[in-house]
Tab-separated table of C-alpha atoms in Angstrom:
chain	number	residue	atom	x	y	z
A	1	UNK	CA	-14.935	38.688	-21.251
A	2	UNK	CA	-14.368	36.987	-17.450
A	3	UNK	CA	-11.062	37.567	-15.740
A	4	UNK	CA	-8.831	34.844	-16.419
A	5	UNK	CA	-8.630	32.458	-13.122
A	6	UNK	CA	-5.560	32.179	-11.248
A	7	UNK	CA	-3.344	28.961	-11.688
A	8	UNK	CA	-4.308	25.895	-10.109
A	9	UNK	CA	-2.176	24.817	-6.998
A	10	UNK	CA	-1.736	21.378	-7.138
A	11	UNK	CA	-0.239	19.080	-4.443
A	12	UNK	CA	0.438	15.040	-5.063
A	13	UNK	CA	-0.450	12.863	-2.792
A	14	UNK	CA	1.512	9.181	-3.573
A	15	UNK	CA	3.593	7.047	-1.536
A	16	UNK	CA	5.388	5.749	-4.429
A	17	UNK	CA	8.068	8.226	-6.076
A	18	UNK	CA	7.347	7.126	-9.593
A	19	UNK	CA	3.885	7.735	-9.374
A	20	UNK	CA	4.522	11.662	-7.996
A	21	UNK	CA	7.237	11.933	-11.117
A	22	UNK	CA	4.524	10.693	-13.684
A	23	UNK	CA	2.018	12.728	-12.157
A	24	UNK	CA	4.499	16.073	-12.262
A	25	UNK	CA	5.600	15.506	-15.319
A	26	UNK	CA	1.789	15.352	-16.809
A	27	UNK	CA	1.136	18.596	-14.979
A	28	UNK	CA	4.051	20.247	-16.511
A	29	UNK	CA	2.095	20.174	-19.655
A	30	UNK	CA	-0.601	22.504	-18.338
A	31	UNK	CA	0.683	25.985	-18.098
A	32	UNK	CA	-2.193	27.044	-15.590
A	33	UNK	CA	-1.525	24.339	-12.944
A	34	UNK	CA	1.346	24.788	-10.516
A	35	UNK	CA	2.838	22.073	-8.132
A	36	UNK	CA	3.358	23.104	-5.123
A	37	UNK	CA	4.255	20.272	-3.203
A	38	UNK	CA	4.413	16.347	-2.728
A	39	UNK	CA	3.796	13.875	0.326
A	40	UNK	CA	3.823	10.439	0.459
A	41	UNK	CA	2.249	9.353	3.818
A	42	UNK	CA	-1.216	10.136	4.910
A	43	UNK	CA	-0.100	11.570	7.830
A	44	UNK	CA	1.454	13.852	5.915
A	45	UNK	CA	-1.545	14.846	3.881
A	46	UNK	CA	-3.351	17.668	6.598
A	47	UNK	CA	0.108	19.044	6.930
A	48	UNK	CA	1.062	19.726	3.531
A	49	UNK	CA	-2.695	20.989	2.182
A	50	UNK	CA	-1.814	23.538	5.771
A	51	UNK	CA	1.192	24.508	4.247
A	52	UNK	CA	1.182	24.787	0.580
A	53	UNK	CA	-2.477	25.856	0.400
A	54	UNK	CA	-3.508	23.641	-2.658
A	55	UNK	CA	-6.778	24.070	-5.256
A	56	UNK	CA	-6.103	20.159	-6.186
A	57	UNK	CA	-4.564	16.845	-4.374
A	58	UNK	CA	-4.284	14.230	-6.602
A	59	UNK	CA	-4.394	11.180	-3.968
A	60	UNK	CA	-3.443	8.093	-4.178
A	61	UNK	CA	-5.137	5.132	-1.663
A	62	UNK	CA	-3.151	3.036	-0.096
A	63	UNK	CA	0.191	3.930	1.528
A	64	UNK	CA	1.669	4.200	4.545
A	65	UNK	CA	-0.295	5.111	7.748
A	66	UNK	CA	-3.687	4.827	6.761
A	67	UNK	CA	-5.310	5.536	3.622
A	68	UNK	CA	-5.090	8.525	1.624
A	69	UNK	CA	-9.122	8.981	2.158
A	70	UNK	CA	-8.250	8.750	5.589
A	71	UNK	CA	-5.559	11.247	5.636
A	72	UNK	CA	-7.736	13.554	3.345
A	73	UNK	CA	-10.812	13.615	5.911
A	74	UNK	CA	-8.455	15.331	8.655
A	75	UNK	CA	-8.760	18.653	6.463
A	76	UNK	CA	-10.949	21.154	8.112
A	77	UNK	CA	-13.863	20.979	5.164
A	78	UNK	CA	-13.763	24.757	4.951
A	79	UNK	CA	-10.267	24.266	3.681
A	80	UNK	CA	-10.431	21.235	1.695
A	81	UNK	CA	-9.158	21.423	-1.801
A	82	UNK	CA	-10.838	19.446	-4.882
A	83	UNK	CA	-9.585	16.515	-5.150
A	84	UNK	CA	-8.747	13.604	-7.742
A	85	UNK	CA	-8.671	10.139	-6.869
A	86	UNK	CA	-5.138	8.119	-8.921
A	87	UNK	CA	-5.138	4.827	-7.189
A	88	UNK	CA	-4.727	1.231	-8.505
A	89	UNK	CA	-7.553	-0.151	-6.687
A	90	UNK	CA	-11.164	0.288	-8.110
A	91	UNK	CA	-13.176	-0.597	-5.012
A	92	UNK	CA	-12.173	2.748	-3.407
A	93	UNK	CA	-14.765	4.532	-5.735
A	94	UNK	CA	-17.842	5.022	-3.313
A	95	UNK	CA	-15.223	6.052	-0.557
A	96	UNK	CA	-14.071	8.968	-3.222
A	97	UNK	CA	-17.679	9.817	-3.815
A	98	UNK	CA	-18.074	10.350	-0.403
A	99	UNK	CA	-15.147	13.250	-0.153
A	100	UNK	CA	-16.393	15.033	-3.291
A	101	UNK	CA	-13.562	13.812	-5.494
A	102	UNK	CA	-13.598	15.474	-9.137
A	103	UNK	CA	-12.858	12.354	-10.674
A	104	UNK	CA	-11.247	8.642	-10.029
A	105	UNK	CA	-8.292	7.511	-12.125
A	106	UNK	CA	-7.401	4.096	-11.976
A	107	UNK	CA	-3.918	3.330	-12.660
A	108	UNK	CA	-2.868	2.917	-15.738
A	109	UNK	CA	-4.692	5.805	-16.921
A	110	UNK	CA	-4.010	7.719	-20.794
A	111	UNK	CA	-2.878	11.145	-20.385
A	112	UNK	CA	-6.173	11.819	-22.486
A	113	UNK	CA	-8.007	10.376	-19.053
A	114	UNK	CA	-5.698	12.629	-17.026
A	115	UNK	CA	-6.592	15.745	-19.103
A	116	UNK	CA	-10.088	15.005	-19.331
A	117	UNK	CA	-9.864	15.422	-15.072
A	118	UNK	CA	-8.181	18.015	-15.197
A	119	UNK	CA	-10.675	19.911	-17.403
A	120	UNK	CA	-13.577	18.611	-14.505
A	121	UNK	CA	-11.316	20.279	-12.295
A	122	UNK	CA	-10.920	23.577	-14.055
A	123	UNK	CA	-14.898	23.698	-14.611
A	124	UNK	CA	-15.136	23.302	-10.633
A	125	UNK	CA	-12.705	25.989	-10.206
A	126	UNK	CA	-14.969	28.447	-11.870
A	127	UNK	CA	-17.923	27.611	-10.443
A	128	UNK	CA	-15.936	28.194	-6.795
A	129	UNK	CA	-14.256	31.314	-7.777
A	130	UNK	CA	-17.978	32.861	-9.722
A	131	UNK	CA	-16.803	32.604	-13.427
A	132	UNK	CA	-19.854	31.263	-15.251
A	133	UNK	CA	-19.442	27.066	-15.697
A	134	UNK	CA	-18.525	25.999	-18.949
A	135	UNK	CA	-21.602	24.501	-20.767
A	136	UNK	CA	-18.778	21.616	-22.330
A	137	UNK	CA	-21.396	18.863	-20.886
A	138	UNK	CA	-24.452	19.198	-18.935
A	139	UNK	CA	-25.546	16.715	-15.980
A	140	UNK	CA	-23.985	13.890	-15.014
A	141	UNK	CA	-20.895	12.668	-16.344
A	142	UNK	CA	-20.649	8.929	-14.247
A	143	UNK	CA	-22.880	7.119	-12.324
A	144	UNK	CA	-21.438	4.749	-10.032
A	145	UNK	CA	-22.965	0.944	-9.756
A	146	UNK	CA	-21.940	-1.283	-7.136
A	147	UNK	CA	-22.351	-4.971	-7.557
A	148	UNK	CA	-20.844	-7.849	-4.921
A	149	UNK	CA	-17.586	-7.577	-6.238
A	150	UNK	CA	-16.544	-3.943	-7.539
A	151	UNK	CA	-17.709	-0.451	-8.592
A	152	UNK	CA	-18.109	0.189	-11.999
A	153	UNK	CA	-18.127	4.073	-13.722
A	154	UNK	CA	-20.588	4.130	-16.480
A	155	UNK	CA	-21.131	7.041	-18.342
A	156	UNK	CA	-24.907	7.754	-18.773
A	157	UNK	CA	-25.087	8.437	-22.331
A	158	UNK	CA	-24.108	4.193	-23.029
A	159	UNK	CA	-27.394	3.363	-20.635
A	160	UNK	CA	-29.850	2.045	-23.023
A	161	UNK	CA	-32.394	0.762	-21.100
A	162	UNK	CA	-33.123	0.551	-16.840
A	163	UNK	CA	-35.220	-2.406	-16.030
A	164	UNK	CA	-36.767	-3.322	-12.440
A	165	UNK	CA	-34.974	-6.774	-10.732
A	166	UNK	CA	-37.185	-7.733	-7.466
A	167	UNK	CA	-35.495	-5.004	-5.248
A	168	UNK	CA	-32.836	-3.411	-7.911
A	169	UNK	CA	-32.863	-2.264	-10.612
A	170	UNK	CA	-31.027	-3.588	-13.896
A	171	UNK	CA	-29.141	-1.205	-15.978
A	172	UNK	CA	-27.821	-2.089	-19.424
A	173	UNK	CA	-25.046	-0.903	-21.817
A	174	UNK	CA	-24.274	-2.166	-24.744
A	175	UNK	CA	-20.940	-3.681	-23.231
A	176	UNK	CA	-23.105	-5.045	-19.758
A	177	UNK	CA	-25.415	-5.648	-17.580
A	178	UNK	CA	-25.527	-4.131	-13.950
């Protein structure tokens, strides 16, 4: 049986206090994650991930002094943690793919959203720290599909057919069209 893996150091990144509340009080429910710490600017963010040595920054967008994206890239990659994207704003999706984020919660999220990201997290964790990956789900979990006006998350297993469209391609769901 594998060692058991060390809690989870968690750090929130939000500039508005209600948000880091909501988000600390849905972490108290997970005896293996620990916060240790909270900012709320993004010039805050390099600091804090120095100090407190996170696994996890849940990061919010926008606030105060640049973007929390932007804030996040000034971590040396070597010492990045994982991260999880909790922002109100969709469009922010492709920027979060391009830090490696976990997952992207758009607020209002269920705590069954929040738990499901947390498990994505954990499953990372063990692949970092050697303990054989979980085989919960194989492959992709969401592709991302940018039209002219926003990014939508669809989850493979709904595509039911991928058509060619001139220079695109055309996926469908049973909900949509992309």
């Amino acid at each position: 049986m594998p060692s058991e893996l060390p809690r989870i150091r968690a750090l929130i990144v939000d500039d508005e206090p209600a948000a880091r509340r909501g988000l600390a009080a849905l972490l108290e429910r997970h005896s293996d994650v620990e916060l240790v710490g909270e900012c709320g600017t993004a010039a805050d963010i390099e600091p804090t991930v120095r100090a407190t040595t996170p696994d996890l920054v849940f990061l919010d967008v926008q606030m105060p002094g640049g973007t929390g994206i932007e804030g996040f890239r000034r971590i040396p990659a070597d010492r990045a943690p994982l991260v999880v994207m909790v922002t109100a704003f969709e469009e922010h999706a492709l920027e979060a793919f391009d830090i490696e984020a976990v997952d992207y919660l758009l607020k209002p999220f269920t705590d069954d959203a929040f738990d499901r990201a947390l498990s994505r997290v954990r499953r990372q964790l063990e692949v970092r720290h050697g303990a054989p990956a979980s085989a919960e789900r194989d492959g992709v979990e969401r592709i991302a599909i940018r039209s002219s006006r926003r990014v939508d998350l669809v989850d493979p297993a709904k595509i039911h057919r991928v058509d060619a469209d001139g220079d695109y391609v055309r996926i469908h769901t049973p909900e949509d069209s992309y």
